[in-house]
Short mmCIF file of C-alpha atoms and ligand atoms in Angstrom, two decimals:
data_model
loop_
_atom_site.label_atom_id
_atom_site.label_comp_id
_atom_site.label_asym_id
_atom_site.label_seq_id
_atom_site.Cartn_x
_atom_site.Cartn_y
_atom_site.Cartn_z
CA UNK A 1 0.00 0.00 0.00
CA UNK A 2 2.58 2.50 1.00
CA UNK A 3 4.19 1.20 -1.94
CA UNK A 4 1.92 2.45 -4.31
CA UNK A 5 1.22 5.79 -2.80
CA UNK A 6 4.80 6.32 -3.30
CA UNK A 7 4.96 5.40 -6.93
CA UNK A 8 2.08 7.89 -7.65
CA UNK A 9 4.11 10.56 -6.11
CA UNK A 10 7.07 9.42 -8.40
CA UNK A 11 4.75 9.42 -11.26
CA UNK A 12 2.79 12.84 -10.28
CA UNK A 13 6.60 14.52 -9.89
CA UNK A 14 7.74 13.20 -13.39
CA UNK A 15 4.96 14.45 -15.25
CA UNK A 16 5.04 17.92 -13.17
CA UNK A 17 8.52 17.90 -14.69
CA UNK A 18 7.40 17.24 -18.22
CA UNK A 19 4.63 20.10 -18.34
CA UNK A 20 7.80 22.54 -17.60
CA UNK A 21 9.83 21.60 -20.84
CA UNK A 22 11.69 24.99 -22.61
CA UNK A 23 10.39 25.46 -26.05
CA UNK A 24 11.60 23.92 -28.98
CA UNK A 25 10.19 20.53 -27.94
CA UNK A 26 7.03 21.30 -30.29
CA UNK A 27 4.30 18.78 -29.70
CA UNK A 28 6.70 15.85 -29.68
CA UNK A 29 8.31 14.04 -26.28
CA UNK A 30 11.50 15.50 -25.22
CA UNK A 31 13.75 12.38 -26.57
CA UNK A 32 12.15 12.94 -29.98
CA UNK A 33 13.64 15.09 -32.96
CA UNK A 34 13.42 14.52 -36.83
CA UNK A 35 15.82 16.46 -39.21
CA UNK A 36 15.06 16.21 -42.44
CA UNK A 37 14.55 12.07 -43.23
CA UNK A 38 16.47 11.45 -40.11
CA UNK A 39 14.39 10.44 -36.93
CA UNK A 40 15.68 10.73 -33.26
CA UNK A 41 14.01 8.68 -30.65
CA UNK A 42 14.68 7.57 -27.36
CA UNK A 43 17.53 10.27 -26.35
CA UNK A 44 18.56 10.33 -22.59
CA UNK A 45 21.84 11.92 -20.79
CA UNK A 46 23.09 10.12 -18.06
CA UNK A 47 22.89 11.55 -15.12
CA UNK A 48 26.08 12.17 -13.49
CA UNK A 49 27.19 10.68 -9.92
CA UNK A 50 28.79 13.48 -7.41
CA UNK A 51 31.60 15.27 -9.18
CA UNK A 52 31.85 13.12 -12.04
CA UNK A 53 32.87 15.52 -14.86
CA UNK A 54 31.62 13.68 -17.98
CA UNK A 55 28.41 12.22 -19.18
CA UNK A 56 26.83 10.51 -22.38
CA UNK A 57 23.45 10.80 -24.46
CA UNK A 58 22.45 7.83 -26.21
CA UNK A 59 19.54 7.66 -28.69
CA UNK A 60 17.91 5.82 -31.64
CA UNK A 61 18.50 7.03 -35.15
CA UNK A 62 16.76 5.85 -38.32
CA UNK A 63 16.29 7.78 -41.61
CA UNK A 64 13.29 7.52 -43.85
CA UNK A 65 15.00 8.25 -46.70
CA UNK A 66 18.70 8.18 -48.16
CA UNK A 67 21.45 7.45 -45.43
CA UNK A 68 23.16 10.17 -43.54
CA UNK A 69 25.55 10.63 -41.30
CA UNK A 70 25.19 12.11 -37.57
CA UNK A 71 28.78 14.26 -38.11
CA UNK A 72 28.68 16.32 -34.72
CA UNK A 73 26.84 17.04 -31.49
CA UNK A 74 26.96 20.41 -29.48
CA UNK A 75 25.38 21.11 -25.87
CA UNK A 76 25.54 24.49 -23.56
CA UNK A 77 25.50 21.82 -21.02
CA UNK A 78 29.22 20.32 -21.33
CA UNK A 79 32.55 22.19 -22.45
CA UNK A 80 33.52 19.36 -24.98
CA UNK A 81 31.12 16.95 -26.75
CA UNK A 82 32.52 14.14 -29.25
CA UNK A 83 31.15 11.07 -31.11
CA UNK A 84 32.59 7.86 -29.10
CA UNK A 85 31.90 4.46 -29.93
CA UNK A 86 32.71 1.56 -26.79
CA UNK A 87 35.14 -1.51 -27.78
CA UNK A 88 36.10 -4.40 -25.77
CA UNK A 89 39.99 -4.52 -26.22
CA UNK A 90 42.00 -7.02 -24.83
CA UNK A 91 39.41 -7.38 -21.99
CA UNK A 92 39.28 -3.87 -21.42
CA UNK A 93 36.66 -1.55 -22.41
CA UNK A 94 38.27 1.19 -24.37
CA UNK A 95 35.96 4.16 -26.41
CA UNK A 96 37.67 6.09 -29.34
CA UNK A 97 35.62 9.21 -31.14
CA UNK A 98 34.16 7.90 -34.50
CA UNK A 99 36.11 8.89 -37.38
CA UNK A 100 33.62 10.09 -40.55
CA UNK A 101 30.44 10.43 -37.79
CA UNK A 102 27.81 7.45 -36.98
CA UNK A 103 26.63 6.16 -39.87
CA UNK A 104 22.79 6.18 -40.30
CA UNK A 105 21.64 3.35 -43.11
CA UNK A 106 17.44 2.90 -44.20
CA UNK A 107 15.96 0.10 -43.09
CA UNK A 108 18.08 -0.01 -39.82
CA UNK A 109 18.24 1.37 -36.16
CA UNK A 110 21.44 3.19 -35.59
CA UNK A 111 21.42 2.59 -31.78
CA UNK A 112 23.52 4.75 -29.32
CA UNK A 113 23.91 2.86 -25.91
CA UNK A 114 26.06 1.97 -22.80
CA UNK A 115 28.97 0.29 -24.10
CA UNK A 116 28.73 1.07 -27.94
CA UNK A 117 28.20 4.24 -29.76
CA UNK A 118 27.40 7.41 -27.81
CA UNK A 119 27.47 11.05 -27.69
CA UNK A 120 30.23 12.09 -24.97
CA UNK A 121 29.35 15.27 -22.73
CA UNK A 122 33.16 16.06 -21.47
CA UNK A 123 33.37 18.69 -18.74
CA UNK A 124 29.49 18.95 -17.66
CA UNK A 125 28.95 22.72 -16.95
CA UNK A 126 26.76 21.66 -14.17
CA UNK A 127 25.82 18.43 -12.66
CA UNK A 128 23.08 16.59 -14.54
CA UNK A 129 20.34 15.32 -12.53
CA UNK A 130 17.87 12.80 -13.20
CA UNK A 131 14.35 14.31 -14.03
CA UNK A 132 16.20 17.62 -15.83
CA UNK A 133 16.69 18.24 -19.07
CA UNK A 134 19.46 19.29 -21.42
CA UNK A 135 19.82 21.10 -25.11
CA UNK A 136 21.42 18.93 -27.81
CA UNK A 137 22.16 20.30 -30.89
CA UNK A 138 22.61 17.36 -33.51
CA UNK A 139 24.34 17.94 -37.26
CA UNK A 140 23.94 15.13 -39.59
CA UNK A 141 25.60 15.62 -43.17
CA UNK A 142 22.41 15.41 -45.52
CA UNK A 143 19.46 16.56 -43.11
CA UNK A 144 20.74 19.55 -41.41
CA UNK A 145 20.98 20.44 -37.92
CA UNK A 146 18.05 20.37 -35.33
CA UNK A 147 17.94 21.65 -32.15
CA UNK A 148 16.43 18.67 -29.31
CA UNK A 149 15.56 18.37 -26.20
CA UNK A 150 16.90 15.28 -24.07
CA UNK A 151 15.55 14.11 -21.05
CA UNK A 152 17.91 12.89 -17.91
CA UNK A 153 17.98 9.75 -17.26
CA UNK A 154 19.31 7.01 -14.25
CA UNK A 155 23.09 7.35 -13.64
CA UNK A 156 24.00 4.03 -15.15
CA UNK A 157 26.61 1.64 -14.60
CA UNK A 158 28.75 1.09 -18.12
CA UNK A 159 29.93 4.12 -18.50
CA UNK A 160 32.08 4.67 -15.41
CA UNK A 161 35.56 4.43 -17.27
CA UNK A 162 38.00 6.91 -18.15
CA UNK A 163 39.93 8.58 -20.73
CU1 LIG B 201 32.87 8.17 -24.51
#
């Protein structure tokens, strides 16, 4: 019982946060962007733990019409932002920006997540708390560049290494 009186608090506080987006989200939910052909779905930033200085937005892309290429990602909310993609190497799990951009292909989910491809925040400005929100700005080589807005999601484990 108090179990569920707590998760409509939860709930009642999320949605209280999602009636206060900034403008620029449209009509669509903050996660969601199209430029041009290109669709963006599913975008969160991790939230960051304590004084951790970096942080990662991971997303869905698909394109409904030619493939494109997501080329470069910009944010207010961190002093450095690169394309990374996650390898195991030699046991270890190493990332390395993406040389040419993420490739985006039709018929096919380009899919940014914990240990693969992702879009590296470097140097937050501020911490990023679950429940906020940041700007991403997102260039892609045929469709243009489209301002988003990306929800902040659970701190998650995956992520925690180093440069
Ligand atoms: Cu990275």
């Amino acid at each position: 019982m108090i179990r569920t009186i707590l998760s409509g608090a939860v709930l009642a506080a999320s949605l209280a946060v999602a009636s206060t987006l900034p403008a620029g989200a449209h009509d669509m939910e903050p996660g969601m962007a199209h430029a041009g052909d290109v669709m963006i779905h599913g975008a969160v930033a991790r939230a960051t733990i304590g004084p951790a200085p970096n942080s990662a937005v991971f997303m869905t892309l698909t394109t409904e019409g030619e493939a494109d290429r997501l080329v470069a990602a910009s944010t207010p909310a961190a002093r450095m932002v690169e394309l990374h993609e996650s390898k195991m190497a030699d046991g270890v799990m190493q990332m390395s920006p993406v040389e040419g951009g993420i490739a985006i292909e039709p018929g096919t989910e380009t899919v940014l997540k914990p240990g693969g491809l992702h879009i590296m925040l470097m140097g937050v400005t501020a911490p990023l708390e679950e429940g906020g929100t940041i700007p991403l700005t997102l260039t892609f080589e045929k469709a243009g560049t489209v301002e988003m807005v990306v929800p902040i999601g659970k701190a998650t484990a995956g992520h925690g290494h180093s440069h």
